[in-house]
Coordinates of C-alpha atoms in Angstrom, one line a residue:
Chain A
M1284 CA 43.6 151.3 -43.0
I1285 CA 40.5 151.2 -40.4
L1286 CA 37.3 151.8 -40.7
K1287 CA 35.5 152.6 -36.8
L1288 CA 32.0 153.1 -35.8
Q1289 CA 32.1 154.1 -32.2
D1290 CA 28.5 154.3 -30.5
V1291 CA 26.8 155.0 -33.3
T1292 CA 22.8 156.1 -32.8
F1293 CA 20.2 157.8 -35.2
S1294 CA 16.7 158.6 -34.9
Y1295 CA 14.6 159.7 -37.4
K1296 CA 12.1 161.9 -35.3
S1297 CA 11.3 159.5 -31.9
D1298 CA 12.5 156.7 -33.8
T1299 CA 15.5 154.7 -32.9
V1300 CA 17.0 153.5 -36.2
L1301 CA 20.6 152.4 -34.6
D1302 CA 21.1 152.3 -31.2
D1303 CA 25.1 152.4 -29.9
V1304 CA 26.2 150.7 -32.8
T1305 CA 30.1 150.8 -33.2
F1306 CA 32.6 147.7 -35.0
E1307 CA 35.6 148.2 -37.2
V1308 CA 36.6 146.5 -40.6
H1309 CA 39.6 146.4 -41.7
D1310 CA 41.4 147.3 -45.6
G1311 CA 41.1 144.6 -47.6
E1312 CA 37.7 143.5 -46.1
L1313 CA 34.3 142.7 -47.3
V1314 CA 31.6 143.2 -44.8
A1315 CA 28.2 141.8 -46.2
V1316 CA 25.8 144.1 -43.9
L1317 CA 22.4 141.8 -43.4
G1318 CA 19.2 142.0 -41.5
P1319 CA 15.6 142.3 -43.0
N1320 CA 13.8 144.8 -44.7
G1321 CA 14.2 148.3 -42.3
V1322 CA 16.2 147.5 -40.4
G1323 CA 18.1 150.4 -40.9
K1324 CA 21.3 148.9 -43.5
T1325 CA 20.6 151.9 -45.4
T1326 CA 20.3 154.0 -43.1
L1327 CA 24.2 152.3 -41.4
L1328 CA 25.0 153.2 -44.5
R1329 CA 24.6 156.9 -44.8
C1330 CA 25.6 157.7 -41.3
I1331 CA 29.2 156.2 -42.1
N1332 CA 29.7 158.3 -46.0
A1333 CA 28.4 161.2 -43.1
I1334 CA 25.1 161.6 -45.5
L1335 CA 22.7 161.3 -42.7
K1336 CA 24.8 162.7 -39.2
P1337 CA 24.2 160.1 -36.4
Q1338 CA 22.4 161.9 -32.9
R1339 CA 25.3 160.9 -30.4
G1340 CA 28.6 158.6 -31.4
S1341 CA 31.4 158.5 -34.5
V1342 CA 32.4 157.0 -37.2
L1343 CA 36.6 157.2 -37.9
I1344 CA 38.5 156.6 -40.5
D1345 CA 41.9 155.3 -40.1
G1346 CA 41.4 157.3 -36.1
E1347 CA 40.2 160.4 -38.8
D1348 CA 36.6 161.5 -37.2
L1349 CA 34.1 162.8 -40.2
R1350 CA 31.9 164.8 -38.5
H1351 CA 35.0 166.9 -38.5
L1352 CA 35.1 167.4 -42.9
H1353 CA 33.5 168.9 -45.7
G1354 CA 31.4 166.7 -47.3
K1355 CA 33.4 167.4 -50.2
E1356 CA 36.7 165.6 -47.9
V1357 CA 34.2 162.8 -47.1
A1358 CA 33.3 162.1 -50.7
K1359 CA 37.4 161.5 -51.6
R1360 CA 37.2 158.5 -49.2
I1361 CA 34.1 156.8 -49.1
G1362 CA 32.8 155.8 -52.5
Y1363 CA 29.3 155.0 -52.1
V1364 CA 27.2 152.7 -54.5
A1365 CA 23.1 153.8 -54.4
Q1366 CA 20.8 151.4 -54.2
K1367 CA 19.3 153.2 -57.0
G1368 CA 21.0 155.2 -59.9
E1369 CA 19.1 157.5 -62.6
S1370 CA 20.5 157.0 -65.4
S1371 CA 20.9 160.3 -67.6
R1372 CA 21.6 160.9 -71.7
L1373 CA 25.1 160.9 -70.2
T1374 CA 28.6 157.6 -71.9
A1375 CA 29.7 155.6 -69.8
F1376 CA 32.7 157.8 -69.5
D1377 CA 31.3 160.4 -68.4
A1378 CA 29.0 158.7 -66.4
I1379 CA 32.1 157.9 -64.7
L1380 CA 33.8 160.5 -64.6
L1381 CA 31.8 162.2 -62.9
G1382 CA 33.1 160.0 -59.7
R1383 CA 36.3 163.0 -59.4
K1384 CA 33.6 165.9 -59.0
P1385 CA 35.2 166.2 -55.5
H1386 CA 39.0 166.4 -56.8
I1387 CA 37.3 168.8 -59.2
R1388 CA 38.2 172.1 -59.1
W1389 CA 36.8 174.0 -62.2
N1390 CA 37.2 171.9 -65.0
V1391 CA 38.1 168.2 -65.6
S1392 CA 42.0 167.8 -65.1
K1393 CA 44.1 166.0 -68.0
H1394 CA 45.3 162.9 -64.9
D1395 CA 41.4 163.0 -63.9
L1396 CA 40.6 161.4 -67.8
E1397 CA 43.3 159.4 -67.0
I1398 CA 42.5 157.8 -63.9
V1399 CA 38.7 157.2 -65.4
D1400 CA 40.7 155.2 -68.5
A1401 CA 42.6 153.1 -65.4
V1402 CA 39.3 152.3 -63.8
I1403 CA 37.6 151.8 -67.2
K1404 CA 40.9 149.0 -67.9
R1405 CA 40.8 147.7 -64.4
L1406 CA 37.5 146.5 -65.1
G1407 CA 37.2 146.2 -68.8
L1408 CA 35.0 148.2 -69.7
E1409 CA 35.9 149.2 -72.9
H1410 CA 33.6 148.4 -75.1
L1411 CA 31.1 150.4 -73.1
M1412 CA 32.9 153.9 -73.3
L1413 CA 31.0 155.8 -75.2
R1414 CA 27.8 153.5 -74.7
Y1415 CA 24.6 155.9 -73.9
I1416 CA 23.9 154.6 -69.4
D1417 CA 19.8 155.1 -71.0
E1418 CA 20.4 152.6 -72.9
M1419 CA 22.3 149.6 -71.2
S1420 CA 21.4 146.2 -69.6
G1421 CA 20.9 146.7 -65.7
G1422 CA 24.5 144.7 -64.7
E1423 CA 26.3 147.1 -66.9
F1424 CA 25.1 150.3 -65.5
Q1425 CA 25.2 148.5 -62.5
K1426 CA 29.1 148.2 -63.3
V1427 CA 29.3 152.2 -64.4
C1428 CA 28.1 153.1 -61.1
I1429 CA 30.9 150.8 -59.0
A1430 CA 33.1 152.5 -61.1
R1431 CA 32.1 155.9 -61.1
A1432 CA 32.3 155.2 -56.8
L1433 CA 36.3 154.1 -58.0
V1434 CA 36.9 157.1 -59.6
Q1435 CA 37.1 158.6 -56.7
E1436 CA 40.2 157.1 -55.4
P1437 CA 38.2 155.7 -52.0
K1438 CA 39.5 154.0 -49.1
I1439 CA 35.8 152.8 -48.4
L1440 CA 33.2 151.3 -50.8
L1441 CA 29.8 150.8 -50.0
L1442 CA 27.3 149.5 -51.9
D1443 CA 24.1 149.1 -50.9
E1444 CA 22.0 146.2 -52.2
P1445 CA 24.5 146.1 -55.9
T1446 CA 22.4 142.9 -56.4
A1447 CA 19.5 143.9 -55.8
S1448 CA 16.9 143.3 -59.4
L1449 CA 20.0 141.3 -61.2
D1450 CA 19.5 138.3 -63.5
L1451 CA 21.8 135.3 -61.9
K1452 CA 24.9 135.4 -64.0
N1453 CA 25.1 139.4 -62.8
Q1454 CA 24.8 139.0 -59.4
L1455 CA 28.0 136.5 -59.4
D1456 CA 30.0 138.8 -61.5
I1457 CA 29.1 142.2 -60.2
L1458 CA 29.8 140.4 -56.7
G1459 CA 33.2 138.8 -58.3
F1460 CA 33.9 141.8 -59.0
V1461 CA 32.7 143.9 -56.0
K1462 CA 35.3 141.1 -53.8
H1463 CA 38.5 141.0 -56.9
V1464 CA 38.7 145.8 -56.2
V1465 CA 38.2 145.4 -52.2
S1466 CA 40.7 142.2 -51.9
G1467 CA 43.4 143.1 -54.4
H1468 CA 43.7 147.1 -53.9
G1469 CA 43.3 147.4 -49.9
I1470 CA 40.0 149.3 -50.5
T1471 CA 37.3 148.7 -47.5
G1472 CA 34.2 147.3 -48.4
L1473 CA 31.1 147.1 -46.5
M1474 CA 27.4 146.2 -49.0
A1475 CA 23.7 145.3 -48.1
V1476 CA 22.7 142.5 -49.2
H1477 CA 19.5 141.0 -49.1
D1478 CA 20.5 137.4 -50.7
L1479 CA 22.0 134.9 -48.0
N1480 CA 23.9 132.6 -50.3
T1481 CA 25.5 135.2 -52.6
A1482 CA 26.8 137.4 -48.8
L1483 CA 27.8 134.2 -47.8
R1484 CA 30.2 133.4 -51.3
Y1485 CA 31.6 136.5 -51.2
S1486 CA 32.0 138.2 -48.1
D1487 CA 34.7 138.5 -45.5
R1488 CA 33.2 139.7 -42.2
F1489 CA 29.3 139.3 -41.8
L1490 CA 27.4 142.1 -40.1
F1491 CA 23.5 140.5 -38.5
M1492 CA 21.3 143.3 -37.5
K1493 CA 18.0 143.1 -35.3
S1494 CA 16.2 146.1 -34.1
G1495 CA 18.7 148.8 -35.1
K1496 CA 21.3 146.2 -33.5
I1497 CA 24.6 144.5 -33.5
L1498 CA 23.1 141.3 -33.0
S1499 CA 26.5 139.1 -34.7
Y1500 CA 29.5 140.5 -36.0
G1501 CA 31.9 138.1 -37.1
T1502 CA 33.0 135.3 -39.9
I1503 CA 31.6 132.3 -41.7
N1504 CA 32.2 130.3 -38.4
D1505 CA 30.1 132.7 -36.4
V1506 CA 26.8 132.6 -39.1
T1507 CA 24.4 129.5 -37.4
P1508 CA 21.4 128.4 -37.9
G1509 CA 20.2 129.5 -34.5
M1510 CA 21.5 133.0 -35.8
I1511 CA 19.4 133.6 -39.3
E1512 CA 16.3 132.0 -37.7
E1513 CA 16.2 134.9 -34.8
V1514 CA 17.2 137.5 -37.4
Y1515 CA 15.0 136.5 -41.0
G1516 CA 12.7 134.7 -38.4
V1517 CA 12.7 131.5 -41.3
K1518 CA 14.5 128.1 -39.9
V1519 CA 17.0 127.1 -41.8
M1520 CA 19.4 124.9 -43.1
L1521 CA 22.9 125.6 -43.2
E1522 CA 24.6 123.1 -45.8
E1523 CA 27.8 123.4 -47.7
C1524 CA 27.5 122.4 -51.2
K1525 CA 30.6 122.0 -53.3
G1526 CA 32.8 124.1 -50.6
H1527 CA 29.7 127.4 -50.4
P1528 CA 28.3 127.7 -47.7
V1529 CA 24.0 126.7 -48.8
V1530 CA 21.6 128.3 -46.8
I1531 CA 17.8 126.4 -47.4
P1532 CA 15.4 126.9 -45.2
V1533 CA 12.9 124.2 -44.0
E1534 CA 9.6 125.9 -43.3
Chain B
M343 CA 44.3 151.2 -55.8
H344 CA 47.6 153.0 -58.0
L345 CA 45.7 154.2 -61.4
E346 CA 48.9 155.6 -62.8
D347 CA 48.3 154.0 -66.2
G348 CA 45.5 154.8 -67.5
Q349 CA 46.0 157.5 -71.2
V350 CA 43.1 160.1 -71.9
P351 CA 41.8 157.6 -75.5
E352 CA 41.3 158.8 -78.3
E353 CA 37.8 157.8 -79.0
Y354 CA 37.1 159.7 -76.3
R355 CA 39.3 162.8 -77.9
R356 CA 37.0 162.4 -80.5
Y357 CA 33.7 163.1 -78.9
T358 CA 34.2 165.6 -77.1
G359 CA 35.2 167.6 -79.8
R360 CA 32.6 166.9 -81.8
K361 CA 30.3 168.0 -78.7
T362 CA 32.9 170.8 -79.3
A363 CA 32.0 171.9 -82.7
F364 CA 28.3 172.0 -81.9
V365 CA 28.6 174.6 -79.8
A366 CA 31.0 176.4 -81.8
G367 CA 28.9 176.2 -85.0
G368 CA 26.3 177.0 -82.9
F369 CA 28.3 180.5 -82.2
V370 CA 29.0 180.5 -86.1
L371 CA 25.7 180.2 -87.2
L372 CA 23.9 182.3 -84.7
F373 CA 26.4 184.9 -86.1
V374 CA 25.2 184.6 -89.5
I375 CA 21.5 184.7 -88.3
F376 CA 22.0 188.0 -86.3
V377 CA 23.1 189.8 -89.2
F378 CA 21.0 188.6 -91.0
S379 CA 18.4 189.7 -89.8
I380 CA 20.0 193.2 -89.6
S381 CA 20.2 193.2 -92.5
I382 CA 15.9 192.4 -93.5
G383 CA 12.6 194.9 -93.0
A384 CA 11.6 197.7 -94.6
V385 CA 14.3 199.3 -95.7
R386 CA 16.7 195.9 -96.7
I387 CA 20.7 197.3 -96.5
P388 CA 23.1 194.5 -97.0
P389 CA 24.7 192.0 -94.8
A390 CA 28.4 193.9 -96.0
A391 CA 26.9 197.1 -95.2
V392 CA 25.7 195.5 -91.3
V393 CA 29.1 194.0 -91.2
R394 CA 31.0 197.5 -91.9
I395 CA 28.6 198.9 -89.7
L396 CA 28.6 196.8 -86.4
L397 CA 32.2 197.0 -86.3
G398 CA 32.1 200.5 -86.4
G399 CA 32.6 201.9 -89.7
S400 CA 30.0 203.3 -91.9
T401 CA 28.6 203.7 -95.1
S402 CA 26.5 206.2 -97.2
G403 CA 23.5 205.1 -96.9
G404 CA 22.6 207.4 -93.7
W405 CA 21.3 202.7 -92.5
E406 CA 23.7 203.4 -89.1
I407 CA 20.6 205.7 -87.4
I408 CA 18.2 202.1 -88.6
I409 CA 20.1 199.4 -86.9
R410 CA 22.1 201.4 -84.9
N411 CA 18.3 202.6 -82.9
I412 CA 15.9 200.2 -83.3
R413 CA 17.8 196.6 -85.4
L414 CA 20.4 195.6 -83.2
P415 CA 19.0 196.8 -79.9
Q416 CA 15.7 194.1 -80.7
A417 CA 17.7 191.5 -82.5
L418 CA 20.6 191.2 -79.1
T419 CA 17.7 191.6 -77.2
A420 CA 16.3 188.4 -78.4
V421 CA 19.5 186.4 -78.7
V422 CA 20.0 187.4 -74.9
A423 CA 16.6 186.5 -73.6
G424 CA 17.2 183.3 -75.8
I425 CA 20.1 182.7 -73.8
G426 CA 18.2 183.4 -71.0
L427 CA 15.2 181.8 -71.6
G428 CA 17.1 178.2 -72.7
V429 CA 19.8 177.6 -70.1
S430 CA 17.1 178.4 -67.3
G431 CA 15.1 176.4 -68.6
A432 CA 17.8 173.2 -69.3
V433 CA 18.8 173.6 -65.8
M434 CA 15.3 173.1 -64.9
Q435 CA 14.4 169.9 -66.0
S436 CA 17.1 168.9 -64.3
I437 CA 16.8 169.7 -61.3
L438 CA 13.2 169.4 -60.5
R439 CA 13.5 165.9 -62.5
N440 CA 11.4 166.5 -65.1
P441 CA 11.2 167.2 -68.4
L442 CA 8.8 169.7 -68.5
G443 CA 10.3 171.1 -66.3
S444 CA 11.3 175.5 -66.8
P445 CA 11.0 178.6 -65.0
F446 CA 6.9 178.5 -66.7
T447 CA 5.7 174.8 -64.9
L448 CA 6.2 177.0 -61.9
G449 CA 3.2 179.7 -62.6
I450 CA 6.2 182.8 -63.4
S451 CA 4.2 184.0 -65.9
Q452 CA 1.1 183.7 -65.0
A453 CA 2.2 185.3 -61.1
A454 CA 4.3 188.0 -63.9
A455 CA 1.4 188.2 -66.7
F456 CA -1.8 188.8 -62.9
G457 CA 0.5 191.7 -61.8
A458 CA 0.6 193.1 -65.7
A459 CA -3.3 192.9 -65.4
L460 CA -3.3 194.1 -62.1
S461 CA -0.8 197.4 -63.2
V462 CA -2.8 197.9 -66.3
M463 CA -6.4 197.9 -63.1
I464 CA -5.9 199.3 -60.6
L465 CA -2.7 201.6 -60.6
G466 CA -1.7 202.3 -64.3
G467 CA -4.4 201.7 -67.2
G468 CA -3.8 201.1 -70.7
T469 CA -4.7 203.5 -73.5
M470 CA -5.3 202.7 -77.1
R471 CA -2.9 204.3 -79.4
S472 CA -3.2 203.9 -83.6
S473 CA -0.2 203.1 -84.6
V474 CA 2.1 200.4 -87.3
T475 CA 3.0 198.5 -85.6
D476 CA 0.9 198.8 -82.6
A477 CA -2.7 198.2 -81.8
V478 CA -2.4 198.9 -78.3
V479 CA 0.1 200.6 -75.6
V480 CA 0.8 200.0 -72.3
S481 CA 1.0 203.3 -71.3
N482 CA 2.6 202.8 -68.2
P483 CA 5.4 200.4 -68.8
Y484 CA 8.0 200.5 -65.9
L485 CA 5.6 200.5 -63.6
T486 CA 4.0 197.9 -65.0
T487 CA 6.7 195.8 -65.5
G488 CA 7.8 196.2 -61.4
V489 CA 4.3 194.9 -60.8
A490 CA 4.8 191.8 -63.4
F491 CA 8.4 191.1 -62.2
A492 CA 7.5 191.5 -58.2
F493 CA 4.6 189.2 -58.3
S494 CA 6.4 186.9 -60.1
L495 CA 9.2 186.9 -57.2
V496 CA 6.4 186.9 -54.6
G497 CA 5.0 183.6 -56.8
V498 CA 8.7 181.7 -56.6
G499 CA 9.0 183.2 -53.2
V500 CA 6.1 180.7 -52.0
I501 CA 7.2 177.4 -53.5
L502 CA 10.0 177.9 -52.1
L503 CA 7.7 178.7 -48.6
I504 CA 6.0 175.3 -49.6
T505 CA 9.3 173.4 -50.1
R506 CA 11.2 174.2 -46.8
I507 CA 8.2 173.6 -44.8
R508 CA 7.8 170.1 -46.7
R509 CA 11.9 168.8 -47.8
S510 CA 12.7 170.0 -50.8
S511 CA 11.6 167.1 -52.9
P512 CA 11.4 167.9 -56.6
E513 CA 7.8 166.5 -57.2
V514 CA 6.6 169.1 -54.3
M515 CA 8.1 172.3 -56.7
V516 CA 6.4 171.4 -59.6
L517 CA 2.9 170.7 -58.2
A518 CA 3.2 173.4 -55.4
G519 CA 3.9 175.7 -59.3
I520 CA 1.4 174.1 -60.7
A521 CA -0.7 175.6 -58.0
M522 CA 0.3 178.6 -58.2
G523 CA -0.2 179.0 -61.7
S524 CA -3.1 178.3 -61.0
L525 CA -4.2 181.0 -58.6
F526 CA -3.1 183.5 -60.9
T527 CA -4.7 183.1 -64.0
A528 CA -7.9 182.3 -61.8
G529 CA -6.8 185.7 -60.5
T530 CA -6.1 187.8 -63.7
M531 CA -9.1 185.8 -65.5
F532 CA -11.5 188.2 -62.3
L533 CA -9.0 191.4 -63.2
Q534 CA -10.0 190.5 -67.0
Y535 CA -13.5 190.3 -66.2
F536 CA -14.5 193.6 -64.5
A537 CA -12.2 194.7 -66.5
D538 CA -13.4 197.2 -69.9
D539 CA -12.7 197.4 -73.5
V540 CA -9.8 199.8 -73.1
Q541 CA -7.8 197.5 -69.8
L542 CA -8.4 194.3 -71.5
A543 CA -6.6 195.5 -75.0
A544 CA -3.9 196.1 -72.6
M545 CA -3.4 193.7 -70.4
V546 CA -4.3 190.4 -73.1
F547 CA -1.1 192.7 -75.7
W548 CA 1.2 192.3 -72.5
T549 CA 1.2 188.8 -72.7
F550 CA 2.7 188.3 -75.9
G551 CA 5.5 188.8 -76.0
D552 CA 8.0 190.7 -78.0
T553 CA 11.5 191.7 -78.4
A554 CA 10.8 195.4 -80.2
R555 CA 9.5 196.4 -76.1
A556 CA 13.6 196.3 -75.6
S557 CA 15.7 199.3 -75.9
W558 CA 19.4 199.6 -75.0
K559 CA 18.8 200.1 -71.2
E560 CA 16.3 197.6 -71.0
F561 CA 18.6 195.4 -72.9
F562 CA 21.2 196.2 -70.5
F563 CA 19.7 195.0 -67.9
I564 CA 18.7 191.5 -69.2
T565 CA 22.5 191.3 -70.3
V566 CA 23.7 191.4 -67.0
V567 CA 21.1 189.2 -65.2
V568 CA 21.6 186.5 -67.9
A569 CA 25.2 187.1 -68.0
L570 CA 24.8 186.0 -63.6
A571 CA 22.7 183.7 -64.5
L572 CA 24.8 182.0 -66.7
V573 CA 28.8 182.0 -64.3
Y574 CA 25.9 181.0 -61.6
F575 CA 25.4 177.9 -64.1
M576 CA 28.2 176.9 -66.1
F577 CA 29.9 176.8 -62.1
N578 CA 27.1 173.8 -60.5
R579 CA 27.5 172.3 -63.9
W580 CA 28.8 169.5 -62.8
N581 CA 26.4 169.2 -59.6
Y582 CA 23.8 169.4 -61.4
N583 CA 25.5 166.2 -63.7
A584 CA 25.6 164.2 -60.4
I585 CA 21.4 165.7 -59.8
D586 CA 20.7 164.2 -62.7
A587 CA 23.0 160.4 -61.7
G588 CA 20.3 160.4 -58.6
D589 CA 19.8 162.4 -55.5
E590 CA 21.6 159.8 -53.4
T591 CA 25.2 159.4 -55.7
A592 CA 24.9 163.3 -55.7
N593 CA 25.0 163.0 -52.0
G594 CA 27.8 160.6 -51.8
L595 CA 29.7 163.1 -53.8
G596 CA 29.3 165.9 -51.8
V597 CA 26.6 167.5 -53.3
V598 CA 24.3 169.2 -51.1
V599 CA 21.4 168.2 -53.3
K600 CA 19.1 170.4 -51.1
R601 CA 21.0 173.5 -51.7
V602 CA 21.8 173.3 -55.3
R603 CA 18.0 172.9 -56.2
I604 CA 16.8 175.8 -54.5
Y605 CA 19.7 177.8 -55.8
G606 CA 19.2 177.0 -59.1
M607 CA 15.6 177.1 -59.0
L608 CA 15.9 180.7 -57.5
V609 CA 18.5 182.0 -60.2
A610 CA 16.6 180.6 -63.4
S611 CA 13.2 181.9 -62.6
V612 CA 14.5 184.9 -61.4
T613 CA 16.6 185.8 -64.9
T614 CA 12.9 184.2 -66.4
A615 CA 10.9 187.0 -64.4
V616 CA 13.1 189.3 -65.6
I617 CA 13.8 188.4 -69.2
V618 CA 8.6 187.9 -69.1
S619 CA 8.2 191.1 -67.2
F620 CA 10.4 193.2 -69.7
L621 CA 8.6 191.4 -73.2
G622 CA 6.3 189.4 -72.3
I623 CA 5.2 186.2 -72.5
I624 CA 7.9 184.6 -74.5
G625 CA 6.9 180.6 -74.4
F626 CA 8.5 177.1 -75.9
V627 CA 12.1 179.1 -76.0
G628 CA 12.5 177.0 -72.1
L629 CA 11.2 174.8 -73.1
V630 CA 11.8 172.3 -76.1
C631 CA 15.3 174.2 -76.6
P632 CA 17.2 172.4 -74.2
H633 CA 15.1 169.7 -75.9
I634 CA 16.7 170.0 -78.8
V635 CA 20.2 170.1 -77.9
R636 CA 19.7 167.3 -75.3
R637 CA 19.2 165.2 -78.3
I638 CA 21.5 165.5 -79.8
I639 CA 24.5 166.6 -77.7
G640 CA 22.9 164.2 -74.6
D641 CA 23.1 165.0 -70.9
D642 CA 26.1 166.0 -70.3
H643 CA 25.3 170.0 -68.7
R644 CA 29.0 170.8 -69.1
Y645 CA 28.2 171.1 -73.2
L646 CA 24.1 171.3 -72.3
I647 CA 24.2 174.5 -70.9
P648 CA 26.6 176.7 -73.4
G649 CA 24.4 174.4 -76.6
T650 CA 21.4 175.4 -75.3
S651 CA 22.5 179.0 -74.5
V652 CA 23.5 179.7 -78.0
M653 CA 20.2 177.1 -79.7
G654 CA 17.9 179.6 -77.6
G655 CA 19.8 183.0 -79.1
I656 CA 18.9 181.0 -82.3
L657 CA 15.5 180.2 -81.7
L658 CA 14.2 183.6 -80.4
L659 CA 16.6 185.0 -83.3
T660 CA 14.6 183.8 -85.8
A661 CA 11.4 184.1 -84.4
D662 CA 12.0 187.4 -84.3
T663 CA 13.0 188.1 -87.3
V664 CA 10.7 186.0 -89.1
A665 CA 7.9 188.1 -87.5
R666 CA 9.4 191.0 -88.7
V667 CA 8.8 190.3 -92.4
I668 CA 6.3 187.7 -92.4
L669 CA 2.9 190.0 -92.9
A670 CA 4.8 192.7 -93.2
P671 CA 4.2 196.4 -93.1
N672 CA 2.7 194.0 -89.8
V673 CA 5.1 193.2 -86.9
L674 CA 3.8 190.0 -85.3
P675 CA 4.8 189.4 -81.4
V676 CA 7.8 186.8 -81.5
A677 CA 5.6 184.7 -78.7
I678 CA 3.2 183.6 -81.9
L679 CA 6.4 182.7 -83.7
T680 CA 7.8 180.7 -81.1
S681 CA 5.8 178.1 -81.0
F682 CA 5.0 177.7 -84.7
L683 CA 8.8 177.4 -84.9
G684 CA 9.6 175.4 -82.1
A685 CA 6.8 172.4 -82.6
P686 CA 7.4 171.1 -85.3
V687 CA 11.0 171.2 -84.8
F688 CA 10.4 169.0 -81.9
I689 CA 8.1 166.8 -83.3
Y690 CA 10.4 165.4 -86.0
L691 CA 13.0 165.4 -83.2
L692 CA 10.8 162.9 -81.4
V693 CA 9.7 161.3 -83.8
R694 CA 13.4 161.2 -85.3
G695 CA 15.1 159.6 -81.6
Y696 CA 18.3 159.9 -80.4
K697 CA 21.0 160.7 -82.5
R698 CA 24.3 159.0 -81.9

């Protein structure tokens, strides 16, 4: 299973946000999309799941061009955890069940409910099942959003800053959780993140973006202090601490 | 991902069972109130006789004529109008992402009132007529209804046009609606300022929403519109749940949010416009009814839509019944009662908070 982007170019009016973006991701891999605010990380994710239509280039899943698929069919292949989810007075079970939307015709089937239950069990969310999502903490709510994307039975999971506004414990929880889901179930994961240290710790590959272009795409070995300085404009040291790479700003 | 080991949890079954029971219980209650509503009035008819006549039987009291010609169309109209107003309000709150959202927020009632005023002043004219029930009658009701409806469509059309030019964000819709509402209110005031006292009385009288204005013909027309709207809304129940989860999330689930929002607004507005044009302005049902139901069974549109339907029917029929008997032999317009009954219930629910 391969996700492949070929020459993807997207602009808002005259402002080019993505410029000839080409890369591919294999299943079981978690890719961190890194870059400063406004560089086009969210636009990249939206182009991948066809919310935005690139002016040029194509997004292929296993060789299948997403431009030829209906929105519902895209949603059966790609799960999307948006940056800002809204809560309402739904139980976690019903909120997760919403992820079956692309598969539902008129009414939910027993099979839909069973999949929700299976995902809840996998993620250990049984205790939250009948809690209302508007009464949950940020971490609990984020887990429900990820669970919702998983019941879509996607091949690809896109996450837009899944750890924004979470405390340290929840950041580690959520990313560990995403990592586990991606590598354990053969899903392709792509997440936009800001925190370099958590990204370095949990991701398999790193995609650095600058001015709408890919500056570098590779494994941890390709991440250098020079690269980080070029992208963020901040001098850093890249040290290893108890086996984990750590970025320390030195300015 | 292999997800073959799931089961439907027993607690979840019980939870959805409770919601289903709420809706079912609502229908039973609605039927009881319905029979009671028909049985009381200037002539008291025993409930058992009401049921017998409703089932097509006959009684010795000669009550059939009262029931078939007067009470039954009025009670049925109250139920159907309550369903339409309640369910339109519920959908609008969701697609406008605003707890105060209702077709009235979009200026529908103000537009209809302006249309009615214009019809009274320029096209038809109102006449005073002294009778037991009504002090004033609009002399040409069909013309007035038609013009009121046409102007509510103009209001909706302008809002749609604005949302097409701008992106279809809920904020633009709500603000455009408020602007249209105050524009039409100003227009109505302008007409009222130059109206003579007969016309003025007819204009003001028209705005008092009253279910007694509907005969069988109007009832059937309203019913068809409300039924179609209800089917459309139920068909979109998952889309509304998705929009509740945020536009981005909904898009990611394959929902074309823009389209769902605009069509939803159109259907809810037209439904409300039809009811308001025939019956006059009946406030509060569209706003309060969804909130009452949300506080009891939550925001899941699978249950919220049938729940608000039945609650809307209950609320308007109860208000209508009380309006008929509270100052008998005078009959109040139901619009006065909906707020009198709805507001305390709503405030009680606000204070008490959510129920689990």
